[in-house]
Coordinates of C-alpha atoms (C1' of nucleotides) in Angstrom, one line a residue:
Chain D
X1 CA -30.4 -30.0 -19.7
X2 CA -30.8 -26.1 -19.1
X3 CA -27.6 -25.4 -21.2
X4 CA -28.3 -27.5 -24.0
X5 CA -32.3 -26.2 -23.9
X6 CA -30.8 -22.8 -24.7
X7 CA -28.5 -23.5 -27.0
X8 CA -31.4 -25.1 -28.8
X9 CA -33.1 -21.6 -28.3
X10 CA -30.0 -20.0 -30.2
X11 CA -30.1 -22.2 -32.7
X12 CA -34.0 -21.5 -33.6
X13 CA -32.9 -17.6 -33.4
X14 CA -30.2 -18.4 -36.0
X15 CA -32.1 -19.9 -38.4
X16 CA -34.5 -17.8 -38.4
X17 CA -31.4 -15.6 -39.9
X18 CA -31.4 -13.6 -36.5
X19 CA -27.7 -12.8 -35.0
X20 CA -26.4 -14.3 -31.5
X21 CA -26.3 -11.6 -29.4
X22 CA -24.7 -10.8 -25.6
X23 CA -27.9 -9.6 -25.0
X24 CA -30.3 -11.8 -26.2
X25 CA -28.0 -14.5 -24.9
X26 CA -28.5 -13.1 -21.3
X27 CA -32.5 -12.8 -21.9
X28 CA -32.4 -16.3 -23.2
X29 CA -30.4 -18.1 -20.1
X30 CA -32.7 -16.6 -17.8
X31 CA -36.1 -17.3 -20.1
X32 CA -35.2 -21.0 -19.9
X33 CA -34.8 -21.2 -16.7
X34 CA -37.3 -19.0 -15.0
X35 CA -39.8 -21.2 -13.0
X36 CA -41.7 -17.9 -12.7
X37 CA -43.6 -15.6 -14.7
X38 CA -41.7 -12.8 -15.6
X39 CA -42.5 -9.1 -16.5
X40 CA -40.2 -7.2 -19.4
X41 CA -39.0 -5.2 -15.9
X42 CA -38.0 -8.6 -14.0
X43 CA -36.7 -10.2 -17.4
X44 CA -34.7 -6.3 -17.8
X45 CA -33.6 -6.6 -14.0
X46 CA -32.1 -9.9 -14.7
X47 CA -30.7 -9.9 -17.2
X48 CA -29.1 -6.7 -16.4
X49 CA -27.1 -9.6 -14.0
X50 CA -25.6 -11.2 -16.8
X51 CA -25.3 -8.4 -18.9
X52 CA -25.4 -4.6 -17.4
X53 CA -25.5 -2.6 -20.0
X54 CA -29.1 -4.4 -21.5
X55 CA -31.8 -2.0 -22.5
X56 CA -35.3 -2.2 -21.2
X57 CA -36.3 -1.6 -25.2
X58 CA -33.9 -4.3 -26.0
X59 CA -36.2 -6.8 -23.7
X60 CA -39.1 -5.8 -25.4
X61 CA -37.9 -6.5 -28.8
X62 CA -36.5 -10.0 -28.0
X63 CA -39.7 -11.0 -25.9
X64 CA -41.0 -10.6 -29.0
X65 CA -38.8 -12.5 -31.2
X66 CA -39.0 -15.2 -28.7
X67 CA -42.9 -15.0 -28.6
X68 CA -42.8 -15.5 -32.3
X69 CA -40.5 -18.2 -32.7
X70 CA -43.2 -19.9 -29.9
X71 CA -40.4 -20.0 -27.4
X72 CA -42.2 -17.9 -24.7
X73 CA -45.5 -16.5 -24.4
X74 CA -47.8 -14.5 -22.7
X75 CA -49.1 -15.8 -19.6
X76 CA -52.9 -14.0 -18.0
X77 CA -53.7 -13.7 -14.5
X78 CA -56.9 -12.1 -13.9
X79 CA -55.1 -8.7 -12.9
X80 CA -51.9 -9.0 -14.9
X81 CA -51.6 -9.9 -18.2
X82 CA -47.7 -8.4 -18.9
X83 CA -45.6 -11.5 -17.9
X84 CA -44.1 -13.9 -20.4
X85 CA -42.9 -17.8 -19.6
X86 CA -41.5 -20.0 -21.5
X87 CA -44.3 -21.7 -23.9
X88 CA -45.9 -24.6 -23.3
X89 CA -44.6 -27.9 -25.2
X90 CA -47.5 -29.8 -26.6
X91 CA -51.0 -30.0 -24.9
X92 CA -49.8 -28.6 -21.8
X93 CA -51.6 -26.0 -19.7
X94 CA -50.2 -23.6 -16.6
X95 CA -50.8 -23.7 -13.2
X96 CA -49.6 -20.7 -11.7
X97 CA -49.7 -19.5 -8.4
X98 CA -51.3 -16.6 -7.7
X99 CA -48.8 -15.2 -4.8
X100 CA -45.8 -15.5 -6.2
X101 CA -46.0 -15.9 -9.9
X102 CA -44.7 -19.5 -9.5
X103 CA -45.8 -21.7 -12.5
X104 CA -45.8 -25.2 -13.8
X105 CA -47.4 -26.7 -17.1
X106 CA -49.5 -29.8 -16.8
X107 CA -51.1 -32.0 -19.5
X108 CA -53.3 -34.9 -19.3
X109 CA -56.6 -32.7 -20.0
X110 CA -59.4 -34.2 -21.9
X111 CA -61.9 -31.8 -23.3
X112 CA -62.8 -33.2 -26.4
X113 CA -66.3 -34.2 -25.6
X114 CA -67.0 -30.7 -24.4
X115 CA -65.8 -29.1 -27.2
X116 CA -67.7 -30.7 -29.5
X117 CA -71.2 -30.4 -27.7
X118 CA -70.4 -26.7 -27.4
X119 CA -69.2 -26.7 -30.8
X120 CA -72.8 -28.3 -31.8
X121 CA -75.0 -26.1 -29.4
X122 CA -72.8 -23.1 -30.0
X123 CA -72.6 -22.9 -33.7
X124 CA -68.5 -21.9 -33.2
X125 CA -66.2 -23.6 -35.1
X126 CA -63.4 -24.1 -31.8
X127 CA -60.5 -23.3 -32.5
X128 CA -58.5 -23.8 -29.7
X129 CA -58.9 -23.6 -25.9
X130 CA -57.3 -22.4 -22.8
X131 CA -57.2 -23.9 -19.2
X132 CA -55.2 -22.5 -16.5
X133 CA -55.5 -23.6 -12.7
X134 CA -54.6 -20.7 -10.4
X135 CA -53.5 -21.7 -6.5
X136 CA -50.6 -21.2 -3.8
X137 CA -47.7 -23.2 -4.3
X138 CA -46.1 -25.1 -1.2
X139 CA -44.1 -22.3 -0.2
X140 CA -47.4 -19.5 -0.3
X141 CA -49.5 -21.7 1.6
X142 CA -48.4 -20.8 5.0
X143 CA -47.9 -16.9 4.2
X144 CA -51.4 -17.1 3.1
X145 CA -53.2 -19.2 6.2
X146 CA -51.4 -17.2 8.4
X147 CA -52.1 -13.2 6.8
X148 CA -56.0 -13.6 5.8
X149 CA -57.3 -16.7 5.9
X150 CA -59.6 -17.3 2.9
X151 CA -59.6 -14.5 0.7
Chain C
X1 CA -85.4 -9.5 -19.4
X2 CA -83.2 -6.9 -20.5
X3 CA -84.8 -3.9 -18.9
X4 CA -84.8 -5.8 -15.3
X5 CA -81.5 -7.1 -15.6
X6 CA -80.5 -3.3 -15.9
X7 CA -82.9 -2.4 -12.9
X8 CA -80.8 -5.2 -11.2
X9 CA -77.4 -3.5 -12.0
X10 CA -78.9 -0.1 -10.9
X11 CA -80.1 -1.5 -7.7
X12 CA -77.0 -3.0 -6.4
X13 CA -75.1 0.0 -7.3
X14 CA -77.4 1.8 -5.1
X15 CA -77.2 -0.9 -2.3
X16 CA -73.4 -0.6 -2.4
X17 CA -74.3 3.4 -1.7
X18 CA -73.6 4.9 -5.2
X19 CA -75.5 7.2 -6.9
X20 CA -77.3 6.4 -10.0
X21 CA -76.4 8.9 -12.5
X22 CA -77.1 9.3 -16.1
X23 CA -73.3 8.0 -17.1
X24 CA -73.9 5.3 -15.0
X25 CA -77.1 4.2 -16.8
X26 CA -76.0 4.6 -19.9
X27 CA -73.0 2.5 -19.2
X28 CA -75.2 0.1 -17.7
X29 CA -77.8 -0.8 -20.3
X30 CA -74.9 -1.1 -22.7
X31 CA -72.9 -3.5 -21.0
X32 CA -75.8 -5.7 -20.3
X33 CA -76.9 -6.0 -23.6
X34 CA -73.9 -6.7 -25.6
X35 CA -73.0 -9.6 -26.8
X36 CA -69.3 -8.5 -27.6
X37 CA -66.3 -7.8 -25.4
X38 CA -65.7 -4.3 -25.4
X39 CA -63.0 -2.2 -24.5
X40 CA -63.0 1.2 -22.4
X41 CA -63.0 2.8 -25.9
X42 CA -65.5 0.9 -28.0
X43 CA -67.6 1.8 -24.4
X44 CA -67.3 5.4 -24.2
X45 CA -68.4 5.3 -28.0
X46 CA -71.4 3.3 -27.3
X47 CA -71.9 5.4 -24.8
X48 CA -72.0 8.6 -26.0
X49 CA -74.5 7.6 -28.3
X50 CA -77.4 7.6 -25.1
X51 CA -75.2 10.5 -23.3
X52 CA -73.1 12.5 -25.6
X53 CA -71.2 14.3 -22.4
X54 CA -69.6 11.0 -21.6
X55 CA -65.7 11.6 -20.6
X56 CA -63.8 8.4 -20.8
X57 CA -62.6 8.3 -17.5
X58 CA -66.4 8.1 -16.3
X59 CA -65.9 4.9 -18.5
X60 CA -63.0 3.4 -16.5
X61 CA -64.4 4.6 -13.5
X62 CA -67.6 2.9 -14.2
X63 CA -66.1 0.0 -15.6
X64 CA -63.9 -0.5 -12.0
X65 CA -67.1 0.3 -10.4
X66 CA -68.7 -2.6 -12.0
X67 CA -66.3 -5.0 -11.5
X68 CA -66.0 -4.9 -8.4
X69 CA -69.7 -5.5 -7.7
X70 CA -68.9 -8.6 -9.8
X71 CA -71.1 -7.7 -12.6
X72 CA -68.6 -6.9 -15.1
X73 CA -65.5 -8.7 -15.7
X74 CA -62.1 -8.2 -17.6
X75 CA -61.9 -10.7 -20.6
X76 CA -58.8 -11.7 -21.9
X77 CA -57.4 -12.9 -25.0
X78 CA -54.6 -14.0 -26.7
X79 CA -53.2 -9.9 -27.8
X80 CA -55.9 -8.2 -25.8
X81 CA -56.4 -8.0 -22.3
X82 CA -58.4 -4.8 -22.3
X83 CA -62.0 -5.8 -23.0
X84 CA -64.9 -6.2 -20.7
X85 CA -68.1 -8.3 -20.8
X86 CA -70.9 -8.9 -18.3
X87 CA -69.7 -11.1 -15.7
X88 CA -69.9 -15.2 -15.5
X89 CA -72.6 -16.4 -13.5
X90 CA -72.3 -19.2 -11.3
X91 CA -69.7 -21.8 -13.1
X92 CA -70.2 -20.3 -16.9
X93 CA -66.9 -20.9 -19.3
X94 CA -66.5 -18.3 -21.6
X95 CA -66.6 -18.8 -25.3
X96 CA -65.3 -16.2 -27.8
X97 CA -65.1 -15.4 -31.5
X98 CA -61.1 -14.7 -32.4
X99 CA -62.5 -12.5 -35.3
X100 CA -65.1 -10.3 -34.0
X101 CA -65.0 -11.0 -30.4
X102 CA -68.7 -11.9 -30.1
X103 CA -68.9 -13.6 -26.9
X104 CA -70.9 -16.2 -24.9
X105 CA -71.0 -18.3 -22.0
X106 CA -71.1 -22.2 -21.5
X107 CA -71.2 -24.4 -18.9
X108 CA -71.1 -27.9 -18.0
X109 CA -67.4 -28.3 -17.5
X110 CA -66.2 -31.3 -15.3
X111 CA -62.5 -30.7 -14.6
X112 CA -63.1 -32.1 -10.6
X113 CA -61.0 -35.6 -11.4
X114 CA -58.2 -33.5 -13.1
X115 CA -58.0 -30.6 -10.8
X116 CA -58.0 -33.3 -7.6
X117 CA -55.0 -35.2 -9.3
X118 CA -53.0 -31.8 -10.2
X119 CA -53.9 -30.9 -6.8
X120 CA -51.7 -34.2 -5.3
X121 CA -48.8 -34.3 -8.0
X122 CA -48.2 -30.4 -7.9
X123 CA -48.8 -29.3 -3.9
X124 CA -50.8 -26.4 -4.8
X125 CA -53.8 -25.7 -3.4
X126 CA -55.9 -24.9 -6.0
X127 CA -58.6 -21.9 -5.7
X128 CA -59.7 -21.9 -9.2
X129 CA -59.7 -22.8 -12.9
X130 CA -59.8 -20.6 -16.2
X131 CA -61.0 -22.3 -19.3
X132 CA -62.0 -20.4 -22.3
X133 CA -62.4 -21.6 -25.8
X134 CA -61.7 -19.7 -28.4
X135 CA -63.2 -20.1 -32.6
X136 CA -64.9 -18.7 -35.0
X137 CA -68.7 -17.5 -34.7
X138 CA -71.2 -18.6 -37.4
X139 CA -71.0 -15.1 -38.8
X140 CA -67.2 -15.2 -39.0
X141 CA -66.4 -18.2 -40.3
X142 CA -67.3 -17.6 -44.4
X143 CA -65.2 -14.2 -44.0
X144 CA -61.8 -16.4 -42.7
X145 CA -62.3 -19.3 -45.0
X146 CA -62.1 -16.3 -48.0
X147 CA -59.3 -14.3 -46.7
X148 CA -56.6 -16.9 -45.2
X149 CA -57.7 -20.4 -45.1
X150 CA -55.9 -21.9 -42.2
X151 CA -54.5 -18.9 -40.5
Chain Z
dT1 C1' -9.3 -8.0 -41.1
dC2 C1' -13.0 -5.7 -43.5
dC3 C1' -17.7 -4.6 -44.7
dT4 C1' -22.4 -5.0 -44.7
dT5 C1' -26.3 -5.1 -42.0
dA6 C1' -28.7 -6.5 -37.9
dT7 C1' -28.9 -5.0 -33.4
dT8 C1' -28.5 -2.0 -29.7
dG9 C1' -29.5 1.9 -26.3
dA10 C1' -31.1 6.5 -25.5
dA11 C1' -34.4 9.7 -26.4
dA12 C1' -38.6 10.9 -28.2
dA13 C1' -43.1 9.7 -29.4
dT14 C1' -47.3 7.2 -28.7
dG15 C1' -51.1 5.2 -26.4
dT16 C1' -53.4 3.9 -22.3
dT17 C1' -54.8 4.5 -17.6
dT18 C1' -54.9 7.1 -13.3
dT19 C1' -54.9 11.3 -10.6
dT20 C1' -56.1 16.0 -9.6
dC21 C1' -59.4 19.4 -9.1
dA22 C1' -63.0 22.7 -10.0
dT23 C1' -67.7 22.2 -11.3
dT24 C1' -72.0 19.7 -11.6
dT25 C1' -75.4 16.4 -10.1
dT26 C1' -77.7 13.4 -7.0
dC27 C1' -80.7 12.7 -3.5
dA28 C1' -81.9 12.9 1.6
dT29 C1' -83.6 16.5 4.3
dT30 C1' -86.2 20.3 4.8
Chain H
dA1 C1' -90.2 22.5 -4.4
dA2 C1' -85.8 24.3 -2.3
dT3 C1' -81.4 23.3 0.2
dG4 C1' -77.0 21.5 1.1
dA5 C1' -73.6 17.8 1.8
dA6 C1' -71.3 14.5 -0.6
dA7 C1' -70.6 11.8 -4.6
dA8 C1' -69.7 11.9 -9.4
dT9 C1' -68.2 14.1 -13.5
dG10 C1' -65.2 15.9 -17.3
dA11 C1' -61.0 18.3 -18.6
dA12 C1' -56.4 18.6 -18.0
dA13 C1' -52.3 16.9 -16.2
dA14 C1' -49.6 13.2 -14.7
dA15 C1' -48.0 8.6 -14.6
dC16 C1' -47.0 4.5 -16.9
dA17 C1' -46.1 1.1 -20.4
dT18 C1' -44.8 0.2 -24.9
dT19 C1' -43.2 1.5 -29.6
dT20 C1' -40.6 4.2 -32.8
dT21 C1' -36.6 6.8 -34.4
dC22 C1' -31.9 7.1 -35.2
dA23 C1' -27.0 7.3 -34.6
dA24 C1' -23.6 4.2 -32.8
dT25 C1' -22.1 -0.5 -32.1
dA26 C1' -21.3 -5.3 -32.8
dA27 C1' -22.0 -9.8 -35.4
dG28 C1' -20.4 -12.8 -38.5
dG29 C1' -19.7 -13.9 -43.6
dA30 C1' -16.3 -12.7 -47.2

DNA sequence: TCCTTATTGAAAATGTTTTTCATTTTCATT
DNA sequence: AATGAAAATGAAAAACATTTTCAATAAGGA
């Protein structure tokens, strides 16, 4: 599943006319995978796993191819808004912890009816909208209860 | 309306013991009126305008000032993270123009059912929701449908 | 294997935000 | 109204993140 979703990856990349690269291989194995979000300094101390001689620049630029081919995109938290995950597929929105970074997509929204009454009351013509839950994942729960209780 | 809502601002400045100074004001009475998100720039030029001496780190300062009393907040979108607007109030949903950033808020959301049944099927604990639509503002909308229908 | 060209990494440049610090301003106390 | 302690300010410097430049390298079709 993982192996074959990045070979799709490299496949969209060489269409596009872009060249198969060790780097951009490396970025691209660990994009795929990553069940967190990721800054270009986690994705650059990754990847310098798989492949040490990577260049933070280098990260940069093929965040940015990705982000355009719609393979990864930005992700916001309210006091971070420099990490990148792999996109979401269809009508699906992130839940994302806000300890560790740990994130899941969801789908199964409806928001049609609210759009459109805002849409009439609003004047807007909606384009689009955006839904993210933030919480603590199983594993943040405890650190959390225990160190301040409520926050 | 406008001219208390600013007394407001002022006051609970000077409840949290801060000084009210004549940056502050002029910060103040510009971020309650506007009906844009703004960024530190577009503020320090707004600003200058009621006190030419403004430096622009008065304007971060201010800005992180604000925020923290909860009367400012950061708004993000899909390239820009760096804008501010005044804050929700209560459970208002933002809604924002792509093209000129004119802002406004909505509420009326009912996410309880979907939030309850991430809740079970994910393990989070959720501790809050970010929805935000985005479109185009009555005033927008002939200017896009000239220059790139679709986009 | 060769050759063209995209890609790379290092360094420099750029742009944004934060810190430092001497000066100015606020405002409670005379 | 004058004073003085402390907060706030603006300019400059520093820190930081991101982008650009450019010579060297590597990819992949011929």
């Amino acid at each position: 599943m993982t192996v074959t979703e990045t070979e799709r990856w490299l496949e969209l990349l060489e269409q596009k006319g872009s060249r198969i690269t060790g780097p951009r291989k490396a970025i691209v194995e660990l994009m795929v995978d990553a069940d967190h979000a990721l800054n270009p300094v986690d994705v650059f101390d990754r990847a310098r796993v798989k492949y040490p001689k990577m260049g933070l620049v280098t990260v940069y630029r093929t965040l940015e191819v990705l982000s355009d081919l719609g393979l990864v995109e930005r992700v916001h938290q309210a006091d971070d808004c420099h990490m990148y995950l792999r996109a979401a597929q269809g009508h699906e929105h992130l839940l994302i912890c806000s300890c560790c970074g740990k994130a899941a997509y969801f789908s199964g929204d409806d928001l049609g009816m609210l759009i459109q009454r805002i849409s009439m009351e609003s004047g807007f013509s909606i384009q689009g909208h955006w839904l993210q839950l933030q919480g603590l994942c199983q594993s943040c729960q405890p650190k959390k209860i225990q160190t301040q209780q409520g926050e």
